[in-house]
Coordinates of C-alpha atoms (C1' of nucleotides) in Angstrom, one line a residue:
Chain A
X1 CA -7.6 26.5 30.3
X2 CA -6.8 22.9 31.1
X3 CA -9.6 21.3 33.1
X4 CA -9.0 19.4 36.3
X5 CA -10.0 16.3 34.3
X6 CA -7.2 16.8 31.8
X7 CA -4.6 17.5 34.4
X8 CA -5.5 14.5 36.5
X9 CA -5.6 12.3 33.4
X10 CA -2.1 13.5 32.4
X11 CA -0.8 12.6 35.8
X12 CA -2.3 9.1 35.7
X13 CA -0.9 8.7 32.2
X14 CA 2.5 9.8 33.5
X15 CA 2.2 7.2 36.2
X16 CA 1.6 4.6 33.5
X17 CA 4.6 5.8 31.5
X18 CA 6.9 5.8 34.5
X19 CA 5.8 2.3 35.6
X20 CA 6.4 1.0 32.1
X21 CA 10.0 2.2 32.3
X22 CA 10.6 0.8 35.7
X23 CA 9.1 -2.5 34.6
X24 CA 5.8 -2.4 36.5
X25 CA 3.0 -5.0 35.9
X26 CA 1.8 -4.6 32.3
X27 CA -1.8 -5.0 33.3
X28 CA -1.6 -2.4 36.0
X29 CA -0.1 0.0 33.5
X30 CA -3.0 -0.7 31.1
X31 CA -5.4 -0.1 33.9
X32 CA -3.9 3.4 34.5
X33 CA -4.0 4.2 30.8
X34 CA -7.6 3.2 30.5
X35 CA -8.5 5.2 33.6
X36 CA -6.6 8.3 32.2
X37 CA -8.7 8.2 29.0
X38 CA -11.9 7.7 31.0
X39 CA -11.1 10.7 33.3
X40 CA -10.2 12.9 30.4
X41 CA -13.4 12.0 28.6
X42 CA -15.7 12.2 31.6
X43 CA -18.3 14.9 31.2
X44 CA -18.4 16.1 34.8
X45 CA -15.7 18.1 36.4
X46 CA -13.8 15.7 38.6
X47 CA -12.7 18.4 41.0
X48 CA -16.3 18.4 42.3
X49 CA -16.6 14.6 42.8
X50 CA -16.1 12.6 46.0
X51 CA -14.8 9.0 46.2
X52 CA -18.1 7.5 45.4
X53 CA -18.6 9.9 42.4
X54 CA -15.2 9.1 41.1
X55 CA -15.7 5.4 41.3
X56 CA -18.8 5.7 39.1
X57 CA -16.4 6.6 36.2
X58 CA -15.9 3.3 34.3
X59 CA -12.4 1.7 34.9
X60 CA -11.8 3.9 37.9
X61 CA -11.7 1.8 41.1
X62 CA -10.8 2.4 44.7
X63 CA -7.0 3.0 44.2
X64 CA -7.2 5.3 41.2
X65 CA -10.1 7.3 42.7
X66 CA -8.0 7.9 45.8
X67 CA -5.1 9.1 43.5
X68 CA -7.6 11.6 41.9
X69 CA -8.7 12.8 45.3
X70 CA -5.0 13.2 46.1
X71 CA -4.8 15.4 43.0
X72 CA -7.9 17.4 44.0
X73 CA -6.5 18.3 47.4
X74 CA -2.8 18.7 46.7
X75 CA -2.6 19.4 42.9
X76 CA -0.5 16.4 42.3
X77 CA -0.3 12.6 43.0
X78 CA 2.2 11.3 45.5
X79 CA 3.2 8.2 43.6
X80 CA 4.0 10.3 40.5
X81 CA 6.2 12.5 42.6
X82 CA 8.0 9.5 44.0
X83 CA 8.6 7.9 40.6
X84 CA 9.8 11.2 39.2
X85 CA 12.7 11.1 41.7
X86 CA 13.7 7.7 40.4
X87 CA 13.2 8.4 36.7
X88 CA 14.2 11.8 35.4
X89 CA 11.7 13.5 33.0
X90 CA 14.4 13.2 30.3
X91 CA 14.2 9.4 30.4
X92 CA 10.4 9.5 29.8
X93 CA 11.1 11.9 27.0
X94 CA 13.3 9.3 25.3
X95 CA 10.3 7.1 24.7
X96 CA 9.0 9.8 22.3
X97 CA 11.8 8.8 19.9
X98 CA 10.3 6.4 17.3
X99 CA 11.7 2.8 17.7
X100 CA 12.8 3.6 21.2
X101 CA 10.4 2.3 23.9
X102 CA 10.5 2.1 27.7
X103 CA 12.8 -0.9 27.8
X104 CA 15.5 0.6 25.7
X105 CA 15.1 4.0 27.5
X106 CA 15.7 2.3 30.9
X107 CA 18.7 0.4 29.5
X108 CA 20.5 3.5 28.4
X109 CA 19.7 5.3 31.6
X110 CA 20.8 2.5 33.9
X111 CA 23.8 1.4 32.0
X112 CA 25.1 4.8 30.8
X113 CA 23.3 7.4 32.9
X114 CA 21.7 8.9 29.8
X115 CA 18.6 11.1 30.7
X116 CA 18.0 13.3 27.7
X117 CA 17.6 13.1 24.0
X118 CA 20.7 15.2 23.4
X119 CA 22.9 13.0 25.7
X120 CA 21.7 9.9 23.8
X121 CA 22.6 11.3 20.4
X122 CA 26.0 12.3 21.8
X123 CA 26.6 8.8 23.3
X124 CA 25.8 7.1 20.0
X125 CA 28.2 9.3 18.1
X126 CA 30.9 8.5 20.7
X127 CA 30.3 4.8 20.3
X128 CA 29.3 4.4 23.9
X129 CA 26.3 2.2 23.1
X130 CA 28.6 -0.5 21.5
X131 CA 28.3 -3.8 23.4
X132 CA 25.1 -2.8 25.3
X133 CA 22.8 -5.8 25.2
X134 CA 20.2 -5.5 22.5
X135 CA 21.8 -2.5 20.8
X136 CA 23.4 -3.3 17.5
X137 CA 24.5 -1.1 14.7
X138 CA 21.0 -1.0 13.1
X139 CA 19.4 0.0 16.4
X140 CA 21.9 2.9 16.8
X141 CA 21.1 4.0 13.3
X142 CA 17.4 3.8 13.9
X143 CA 17.6 5.9 17.1
X144 CA 19.7 8.6 15.4
X145 CA 17.2 8.8 12.5
X146 CA 14.3 8.7 15.0
X147 CA 15.8 11.7 16.8
X148 CA 16.4 13.5 13.5
X149 CA 12.8 12.8 12.5
X150 CA 11.4 14.0 15.8
X151 CA 13.3 17.2 15.6
X152 CA 12.5 18.1 12.0
X153 CA 9.1 16.8 10.9
X154 CA 7.6 14.6 13.5
X155 CA 4.7 16.9 14.0
X156 CA 1.1 16.1 13.2
X157 CA -0.4 17.6 10.1
X158 CA -3.8 19.3 9.5
X159 CA -6.7 17.3 8.2
X160 CA -6.7 18.8 4.7
X161 CA -3.0 18.0 4.2
X162 CA -3.5 14.4 5.3
X163 CA -6.6 14.1 3.2
X164 CA -4.7 15.3 0.1
X165 CA -2.0 12.7 0.5
X166 CA -4.6 10.0 1.3
X167 CA -6.7 10.9 -1.8
X168 CA -3.6 10.7 -4.0
X169 CA -2.5 7.3 -2.7
X170 CA -6.0 5.8 -2.8
X171 CA -6.4 7.1 -6.4
X172 CA -3.1 5.7 -7.5
X173 CA -3.6 2.3 -5.9
X174 CA -7.2 2.0 -7.0
X175 CA -6.0 2.1 -10.6
X176 CA -3.9 -1.1 -10.2
X177 CA -5.5 -4.2 -11.6
X178 CA -4.7 -6.3 -8.5
X179 CA -6.6 -3.9 -6.2
X180 CA -10.2 -4.9 -5.5
X181 CA -10.9 -2.2 -2.9
X182 CA -9.0 0.7 -1.5
X183 CA -9.8 3.3 1.1
X184 CA -8.3 5.4 3.8
X185 CA -8.8 4.5 7.5
X186 CA -7.2 5.5 10.8
X187 CA -7.5 8.9 12.4
X188 CA -8.3 10.5 9.1
X189 CA -11.4 8.5 8.8
X190 CA -12.3 9.4 12.4
X191 CA -11.7 13.0 11.4
X192 CA -9.4 13.8 14.2
X193 CA -8.3 17.4 14.0
X194 CA -4.6 16.6 13.4
X195 CA -3.2 13.5 11.8
X196 CA 0.1 11.7 12.8
X197 CA 0.2 9.3 9.9
X198 CA -2.1 8.3 7.0
X199 CA -3.5 4.8 7.0
X200 CA -4.6 3.2 3.7
X201 CA -6.2 -0.2 3.4
X202 CA -6.4 -2.3 0.2
X203 CA -8.1 -5.6 -0.5
X204 CA -6.3 -8.0 -2.9
X205 CA -5.2 -11.6 -3.4
X206 CA -2.0 -10.5 -5.0
X207 CA -0.3 -7.9 -2.6
X208 CA 3.3 -8.0 -3.8
X209 CA 2.9 -5.8 -7.0
X210 CA 0.8 -3.4 -5.0
X211 CA 3.5 -2.9 -2.4
X212 CA 6.0 -2.4 -5.1
X213 CA 3.8 0.2 -6.8
X214 CA 3.3 1.9 -3.4
X215 CA 7.0 2.3 -2.6
X216 CA 7.5 3.6 -6.1
X217 CA 5.0 6.4 -5.8
X218 CA 6.5 9.8 -6.5
X219 CA 5.5 11.0 -3.0
X220 CA 7.4 8.1 -1.3
X221 CA 10.7 9.7 -0.2
X222 CA 11.7 6.8 2.1
X223 CA 10.6 3.3 2.9
X224 CA 10.2 2.8 6.6
X225 CA 9.1 -0.9 6.8
X226 CA 8.4 -3.3 3.9
X227 CA 6.3 -6.5 4.0
X228 CA 3.6 -8.0 1.9
X229 CA 1.0 -7.4 4.5
X230 CA 2.2 -4.0 5.8
X231 CA 4.4 -1.4 4.2
X232 CA 5.1 2.2 5.4
X233 CA 6.7 5.1 3.5
X234 CA 7.4 8.6 4.4
X235 CA 6.7 11.5 2.1
X236 CA 9.3 14.2 1.5
X237 CA 7.4 16.4 4.0
X238 CA 7.9 13.8 6.7
X239 CA 4.3 12.4 6.7
X240 CA 4.2 8.6 7.2
X241 CA 1.8 6.6 5.1
X242 CA 1.0 3.0 6.2
X243 CA -0.5 0.6 3.6
X244 CA -2.1 -2.6 4.8
X245 CA -3.3 -5.2 2.4
X246 CA -5.8 -7.9 3.4
X247 CA -7.7 -10.6 1.5
X248 CA -10.9 -9.2 0.0
X249 CA -13.2 -11.3 2.2
X250 CA -11.6 -9.7 5.3
X251 CA -12.4 -6.1 4.2
X252 CA -15.0 -5.3 6.9
X253 CA -12.9 -6.6 9.8
X254 CA -9.8 -4.9 8.5
X255 CA -11.5 -1.6 8.0
X256 CA -12.9 -1.8 11.5
X257 CA -9.5 -2.6 12.9
X258 CA -7.5 0.0 10.9
X259 CA -10.0 2.8 11.6
X260 CA -9.3 2.5 15.3
X261 CA -9.0 4.2 17.7
X262 CA -6.8 1.7 19.5
X263 CA -8.8 2.3 22.6
X264 CA -12.0 1.5 20.8
X265 CA -10.5 -1.6 19.3
X266 CA -9.5 -2.9 22.7
X267 CA -13.1 -2.5 23.8
X268 CA -14.5 -4.3 20.8
X269 CA -12.0 -7.1 21.2
X270 CA -12.8 -7.5 24.9
X271 CA -16.4 -7.8 24.0
X272 CA -15.5 -10.5 21.5
X273 CA -13.4 -12.4 24.1
X274 CA -16.3 -12.4 26.6
X275 CA -18.5 -13.9 24.0
X276 CA -16.1 -16.7 23.3
X277 CA -14.9 -15.0 20.1
X278 CA -11.7 -13.6 18.8
X279 CA -11.6 -10.4 16.7
X280 CA -8.7 -9.5 14.5
X281 CA -8.1 -7.6 11.3
X282 CA -8.9 -10.9 9.5
X283 CA -12.3 -11.4 11.0
X284 CA -14.4 -12.4 13.9
X285 CA -13.6 -16.1 14.8
X286 CA -14.8 -18.7 17.2
X287 CA -12.2 -18.7 19.9
X288 CA -12.2 -22.5 20.4
X289 CA -12.5 -23.9 16.9
X290 CA -10.9 -20.9 15.1
X291 CA -13.8 -21.0 12.6
X292 CA -14.5 -17.7 10.8
X293 CA -17.8 -16.2 11.7
X294 CA -18.0 -12.8 9.9
X295 CA -15.5 -10.5 8.2
X296 CA -17.0 -9.0 5.0
X297 CA -18.5 -5.8 6.3
X298 CA -18.1 -3.6 9.4
X299 CA -21.8 -3.9 9.9
X300 CA -21.6 -7.6 10.3
X301 CA -18.7 -7.4 12.7
X302 CA -20.5 -5.0 15.0
X303 CA -23.8 -6.8 14.7
X304 CA -22.2 -10.2 15.7
X305 CA -20.7 -8.4 18.8
X306 CA -24.2 -7.3 19.7
X307 CA -23.7 -3.7 18.7
X308 CA -25.2 -1.4 16.1
X309 CA -22.6 0.0 13.6
X310 CA -20.7 2.8 15.2
X311 CA -19.8 5.9 13.2
X312 CA -16.0 6.3 12.9
X313 CA -16.1 9.8 14.4
X314 CA -17.4 8.3 17.6
X315 CA -14.8 5.5 17.9
X316 CA -12.6 6.9 20.7
X317 CA -13.8 4.9 23.7
X318 CA -15.4 8.0 25.3
X319 CA -18.8 6.5 25.8
X320 CA -19.8 5.2 22.4
X321 CA -19.6 1.5 23.4
X322 CA -22.0 2.1 26.3
X323 CA -24.3 4.2 24.2
X324 CA -24.3 1.5 21.5
X325 CA -25.2 -1.2 24.0
X326 CA -28.2 0.8 25.1
X327 CA -29.0 1.6 21.5
X328 CA -28.6 5.3 22.3
X329 CA -26.1 6.3 19.7
X330 CA -26.9 9.7 18.2
X331 CA -28.0 10.0 14.6
X332 CA -25.1 12.2 13.6
X333 CA -25.4 15.3 11.4
X334 CA -24.0 14.9 7.8
X335 CA -23.0 17.3 5.1
X336 CA -26.2 16.4 3.3
X337 CA -28.3 17.6 6.3
X338 CA -27.0 21.1 6.0
X339 CA -29.5 23.5 4.3
X340 CA -27.4 26.6 4.7
X341 CA -24.0 28.3 5.5
X342 CA -24.1 31.2 7.9
X343 CA -20.6 32.6 7.7
X344 CA -18.7 33.7 4.5
X345 CA -16.7 36.6 3.1
X346 CA -16.3 38.3 -0.2
X347 CA -13.7 40.6 -1.8
X348 CA -15.4 43.5 -0.2
X349 CA -13.2 42.6 2.8
X350 CA -10.6 39.9 3.0
X351 CA -12.3 37.3 0.8
X352 CA -10.7 36.8 -2.7
X353 CA -13.9 36.0 -4.6
X354 CA -16.7 38.3 -5.7
X355 CA -20.1 38.3 -4.1
X356 CA -21.5 36.9 -7.3
X357 CA -19.0 34.0 -7.5
X358 CA -19.4 33.1 -3.8
X359 CA -23.2 33.0 -4.2
X360 CA -22.9 30.8 -7.3
X361 CA -20.6 28.4 -5.3
X362 CA -23.2 28.2 -2.5
X363 CA -25.9 27.4 -5.1
X364 CA -23.7 24.7 -6.5
X365 CA -23.6 23.1 -3.0
X366 CA -27.3 22.8 -3.2
X367 CA -27.9 25.1 -0.2
X368 CA -31.3 26.6 0.5
X369 CA -30.0 29.6 2.3
X370 CA -26.6 31.4 2.5
X371 CA -25.3 34.3 4.5
X372 CA -22.7 36.8 3.4
X373 CA -21.0 38.1 6.5
X374 CA -18.2 40.4 5.6
X375 CA -16.1 42.0 8.4
X376 CA -17.3 44.9 10.4
X377 CA -15.4 48.3 10.7
X378 CA -13.5 47.6 13.9
X379 CA -11.2 45.2 12.1
X380 CA -9.7 48.4 10.8
X381 CA -7.5 46.9 8.1
X382 CA -10.6 45.7 6.2
X383 CA -11.7 49.4 5.8
X384 CA -15.4 48.6 6.2
X385 CA -17.9 51.5 6.3
X386 CA -21.6 51.9 6.8
X387 CA -21.9 53.0 3.2
X388 CA -20.1 50.0 1.8
X389 CA -22.2 47.6 3.9
X390 CA -25.5 49.2 2.9
X391 CA -24.4 49.1 -0.8
X392 CA -23.5 45.4 -0.5
X393 CA -27.0 44.8 1.0
X394 CA -28.5 46.4 -2.1
X395 CA -26.4 44.1 -4.4
X396 CA -27.5 41.1 -2.4
X397 CA -31.1 42.0 -2.8
X398 CA -30.6 42.5 -6.5
X399 CA -28.7 39.2 -6.8
X400 CA -31.5 37.4 -4.9
X401 CA -33.7 37.7 -8.0
X402 CA -31.4 35.4 -9.9
X403 CA -31.6 32.6 -7.3
X404 CA -35.2 31.6 -6.7
X405 CA -34.1 28.4 -4.9
X406 CA -31.5 30.0 -2.6
X407 CA -32.4 32.6 0.0
X408 CA -29.6 35.1 0.5
X409 CA -29.1 36.5 4.0
X410 CA -27.2 39.7 4.4
X411 CA -25.1 39.6 7.6
X412 CA -21.8 40.6 9.1
X413 CA -19.0 39.2 11.2
X414 CA -18.7 41.6 14.2
X415 CA -15.7 42.0 16.4
X416 CA -16.2 41.4 20.1
X417 CA -14.2 44.2 21.8
X418 CA -12.4 43.6 25.1
X419 CA -15.5 44.6 27.0
X420 CA -17.9 42.4 25.1
X421 CA -19.3 45.2 22.9
X422 CA -19.5 45.0 19.1
X423 CA -19.0 47.4 16.1
X424 CA -22.4 49.0 15.5
X425 CA -25.3 50.3 17.6
X426 CA -28.6 48.4 17.9
X427 CA -30.3 50.5 15.2
X428 CA -27.7 49.6 12.5
X429 CA -27.4 46.0 13.7
X430 CA -31.2 45.5 13.3
X431 CA -30.8 45.9 9.6
X432 CA -28.9 42.7 9.2
X433 CA -30.5 39.3 8.7
X434 CA -27.8 37.6 10.8
X435 CA -24.8 38.6 12.9
X436 CA -21.8 36.4 13.7
X437 CA -19.6 37.9 16.4
X438 CA -16.0 36.8 17.0
X439 CA -12.9 37.5 19.0
X440 CA -10.2 38.9 16.7
X441 CA -8.0 40.7 19.2
X442 CA -6.8 40.8 22.8
X443 CA -6.5 37.0 22.9
X444 CA -4.6 37.0 26.1
X445 CA -7.1 38.4 28.5
X446 CA -7.4 36.5 31.7
X447 CA -10.2 33.9 32.2
X448 CA -12.6 36.2 34.1
X449 CA -12.3 39.0 31.6
X450 CA -12.6 36.7 28.6
X451 CA -15.6 34.9 30.1
X452 CA -17.4 38.2 30.8
X453 CA -16.6 39.3 27.2
X454 CA -18.1 36.2 25.6
X455 CA -21.1 36.2 27.9
X456 CA -21.9 39.8 27.1
X457 CA -21.7 39.1 23.4
X458 CA -24.2 36.3 23.9
X459 CA -26.5 38.6 25.7
X460 CA -26.5 41.1 22.8
X461 CA -29.9 40.6 21.2
X462 CA -28.4 41.2 17.7
X463 CA -25.7 38.6 18.0
X464 CA -26.8 35.2 16.7
X465 CA -23.7 33.1 16.4
X466 CA -20.3 33.3 18.2
X467 CA -17.8 32.8 15.5
X468 CA -14.8 30.4 16.1
X469 CA -15.3 30.7 19.8
X470 CA -11.9 29.7 21.2
X471 CA -10.1 31.7 18.4
X472 CA -7.4 29.0 18.4
X473 CA -5.1 28.4 15.4
X474 CA -4.0 24.8 15.5
X475 CA -0.3 24.6 15.9
X476 CA 0.1 28.4 16.1
X477 CA -2.2 30.0 18.7
X478 CA -3.8 28.4 21.7
X479 CA -7.4 28.7 22.6
X480 CA -8.3 31.8 24.6
X481 CA -8.9 31.3 28.4
X482 CA -12.5 31.3 29.4
X483 CA -14.8 29.5 31.8
X484 CA -16.5 27.6 29.0
X485 CA -19.3 26.2 31.2
X486 CA -20.3 29.8 32.1
X487 CA -20.2 30.8 28.4
X488 CA -22.3 27.8 27.3
X489 CA -24.8 28.5 30.0
X490 CA -25.2 32.0 28.6
X491 CA -25.4 30.8 25.1
X492 CA -28.2 28.3 26.0
X493 CA -30.0 30.9 28.0
X494 CA -29.9 33.6 25.3
X495 CA -30.4 31.4 22.3
X496 CA -27.0 32.2 20.8
X497 CA -25.4 29.5 18.7
X498 CA -21.8 28.4 18.9
X499 CA -20.1 28.2 15.6
X500 CA -18.1 25.2 14.4
X501 CA -15.7 26.8 11.9
X502 CA -14.6 24.4 9.2
X503 CA -11.2 25.8 8.5
X504 CA -8.7 22.9 9.0
X505 CA -6.5 25.1 11.2
X506 CA -9.5 26.3 13.3
X507 CA -12.1 23.5 13.8
X508 CA -13.5 25.7 16.4
X509 CA -15.4 24.9 18.6
X510 CA -13.2 21.8 19.1
X511 CA -15.0 18.4 19.6
X512 CA -14.5 18.1 23.3
X513 CA -16.0 21.5 24.0
X514 CA -18.9 20.7 21.6
X515 CA -19.8 17.8 23.8
X516 CA -19.7 19.9 26.9
X517 CA -21.7 22.7 25.3
X518 CA -24.4 20.3 24.1
X519 CA -25.0 19.2 27.7
X520 CA -26.1 22.8 28.4
X521 CA -28.6 22.8 25.5
X522 CA -26.5 25.0 23.3
X523 CA -27.2 25.1 19.5
X524 CA -24.5 25.1 16.9
X525 CA -23.9 26.5 13.4
X526 CA -21.5 24.5 11.2
X527 CA -20.0 27.0 8.7
X528 CA -17.2 27.3 6.2
X529 CA -16.1 30.9 7.0
X530 CA -15.2 30.7 3.3
X531 CA -12.9 33.4 1.9
X532 CA -12.6 31.8 -1.5
X533 CA -14.5 29.4 -3.8
X534 CA -12.3 26.5 -2.7
X535 CA -13.1 27.0 0.9
X536 CA -16.6 25.7 0.4
X537 CA -15.2 22.2 0.3
X538 CA -13.9 22.6 3.9
X539 CA -17.4 21.9 5.1
X540 CA -16.6 18.2 5.5
X541 CA -14.1 19.0 8.2
X542 CA -16.5 21.1 10.2
X543 CA -19.2 18.4 9.9
X544 CA -16.6 15.8 10.9
X545 CA -15.8 17.9 14.0
X546 CA -19.6 18.2 14.8
X547 CA -19.8 14.4 14.5
X548 CA -16.9 14.0 16.9
X549 CA -19.0 16.2 19.2
X550 CA -21.9 13.8 18.9
X551 CA -24.2 16.3 17.3
X552 CA -27.5 15.4 15.6
X553 CA -29.2 17.5 12.9
X554 CA -31.5 19.0 15.5
X555 CA -28.5 20.5 17.4
X556 CA -27.3 22.4 14.3
X557 CA -29.4 25.4 13.3
X558 CA -28.3 25.5 9.7
X559 CA -29.9 22.1 9.1
X560 CA -33.2 23.6 10.1
X561 CA -35.9 24.8 7.6
X562 CA -35.6 28.5 7.0
X563 CA -38.7 29.4 9.0
X564 CA -37.4 27.6 12.1
X565 CA -34.0 29.3 11.6
X566 CA -35.6 32.7 11.3
X567 CA -37.5 32.2 14.6
X568 CA -34.2 31.3 16.3
X569 CA -32.6 34.5 14.9
X570 CA -35.3 36.5 16.6
X571 CA -33.7 35.4 19.9
X572 CA -37.1 35.3 21.6
X573 CA -37.0 31.7 22.6
X574 CA -39.5 30.7 20.0
X575 CA -37.4 28.1 18.3
X576 CA -35.5 26.8 21.2
Chain B
dG1 C1' -5.4 -1.9 39.1
dC2 C1' -10.0 -3.3 37.5
dC3 C1' -13.7 -6.4 37.1
dG4 C1' -17.6 -10.3 37.3
dT5 C1' -26.0 -13.1 34.2
dT6 C1' -19.8 -18.4 33.9
dT7 C1' -15.5 -15.7 38.0
dT8 C1' -14.5 -11.7 44.5
dC9 C1' -9.5 -14.7 42.0
dG10 C1' -7.6 -15.1 37.7
dG11 C1' -7.9 -13.3 34.0
dC12 C1' -6.8 -8.9 31.2
dC13 C1' -6.7 -7.6 22.4
dC14 C1' -4.2 -9.0 18.5
dG15 C1' -0.9 -9.2 14.8
dA16 C1' 3.2 -7.3 11.8
dC17 C1' 7.8 -6.1 11.3
dT18 C1' 12.7 -5.4 12.8
dG19 C1' 16.9 -6.5 14.9
dT20 C1' 19.7 -9.3 17.4
dT21 C1' 19.2 -13.8 18.0
dT22 C1' 19.7 -19.5 17.7
dT23 C1' 13.9 -19.1 19.4
dC24 C1' 12.4 -14.3 20.8
dA25 C1' 12.0 -9.4 22.8
dG26 C1' 10.8 -4.9 21.7
dT27 C1' 8.1 -1.6 19.4
dC28 C1' 4.2 0.0 17.0
dG29 C1' -0.6 0.6 15.9

DNA sequence: GCCGTTTTCGGCCCGACTGTTTTCAGTCG
C-alpha cells in the first residue's frame, strides 16, 4: 500500500542515514532529511511528476529531484545502492540502539567489523570494546541496556496509554507547592497515533524538589537522566517520561518548543533567525543584544514571528507554516463542534452496555443526535436476526420519548462482503435511519479486489458511512490494500462519508489518508464506535486524528444540524 | 544539497545531559 512518495522518501532518508555514518557534510544530510519529509507529505503522487514538478516541492532542488526521477524509473536510487555496498544494513540498524549514534556505529564497524546488534552485544560481553577510543565502561553498559530496552519494550504505545501516564504525572506534580503550571506536551499534545515517550512541562522557580518528587513517583521504575532542568524516568512498562522545568515567565516559549515536532521547530527557528531573532525554549530574543522579546504565551511567540497561532495537531512541517503565512490555516473541528455520534453498539451484539445506558451516556455528552448501529447478521458470531433488529427499533422509538433533546437514530453496522455486497436487501435496509458499512473479513484481498469492494459499498444507496475504512489495528494488523484515490473519488461522487473511528488502536481513517480524501471533496464522520460507556471518552482521539487531517467542522457530517445531516443521508446530492 | 525583498556564495536551530576528558564530542529531542 506504500505510495511512491513514501518509498522515495524512505530512500532519501536512508541516504541521509548512510551519509551520517560515513561522515558526510552535516548540512547536506539535513537537506536530505528535510526533502524526505517534504516528499512524504506532498499531496501529489510523485510518480506522475517530471523534473520541474518535483522541484516545485519545497526543499527539493535539482539534485534531489533527479534522485527521485531515478527512483521513478528504476525503483531505487543509485547513490543509495552504492552506499549500501560500503555500509551494511546492520550498521545502520545499530543507530536504532538508544545512546548509540552514527559515530559510534561507524567506530565499532571499522575497528571491529561489527555489523549487527547481536554481534555488538557479543563483542561487549567478550570485552572486545575495551580500549576503543570513546568507549568506556559506562558506554558499554549503556549500549547493553539500550539493546535490552530495544528488544523488550522499546515500542511506541497507543494514545490512551500515554494519556493515562501523562494525566497521572501532571496531576501529581500539579499538587506540589513549587509548581506554578504543569501540562503535557510533545507528540501526545500533537495527538500522534502512537507515542514514543511522554513529555511533561512544568513552570517553577524552585525545580529541585519537583525533580525529586518526579523520580520518587510510584510509576518511576528507573531514572534515565537527572538534572534540574531536565529529568527522564522510565515506567515499569518501559515508557519513558521526560520532565522539563522552566521559569514561569518562559512558559509559552517552552510549551511551543516541547510540543514540537522537531521539524516544525526547525522551521520556526529559521524564521526567527531570518528576522534577526533567536528562538529557544526560554523565549524569543534579539540575536544581537540578547534581549528577551517575548516568552509568556505561545500566541505571542508565533505573533512576533509573523504567524498566527498554529494548532498543535498541525505542527509537523507538512505545509502548516506556508498556510499560516498566507493566513490559510483551517479552523479545525473540535469535540465541542460534534452534534452527534453515528456509530455505536449495545449488548444486543458485542457491546457490553444496555441500549438505555448507552443512550444515557450519549445524552451526558450533550449530543443532539445519536445512532445505535449494532452488527448485522453476516458477522455470524453476533447472532443478529431480522426479528431482533426490528424489536430493537421498537425499543429505540419508545426510548425516544424520554429524550426530547436527543434524536435517536436506528442504524446498523453492515458487513461489506468480498464482492462489495452487504447483509440485507434494499427493502430491509430502507428501514434504517443510517447504515455504516465496514470490512470485517477477507482483509488480504489484493488491491484491485479490495478497491472494487469498497467502491461498490460506496455505490450502494443505503450505505452512508464506510466504517474504519482501512480496517487496520495499530501494532497488530496492517491496513488493507486499496487504491485509496479511487475509493475517495467514489465516496465523493456518491455522497458516502468516510469514518474516523476513535478507538486508540484504530484511528481509522489515519490522518494522512484523511488529508488525501479531503482533496477529493470527501465528507467524514468522527465516531466512537463505542461498545461500552467508557468508550464515549475516546472521542477526543478521533477528533485529534481529524485535526491532524486538517478537517474543519464543515468537512464532518456529524457537526451538521440534523436537517442537513438527513439530507446527506438521502444520498441525492442535496447536502453536498 | 538548498536557498535568497539584505545574499547566486555563504550561510544553514538550539540547548541539556552524559561520559571520557583536561576543554569537548556524541547523542537526543
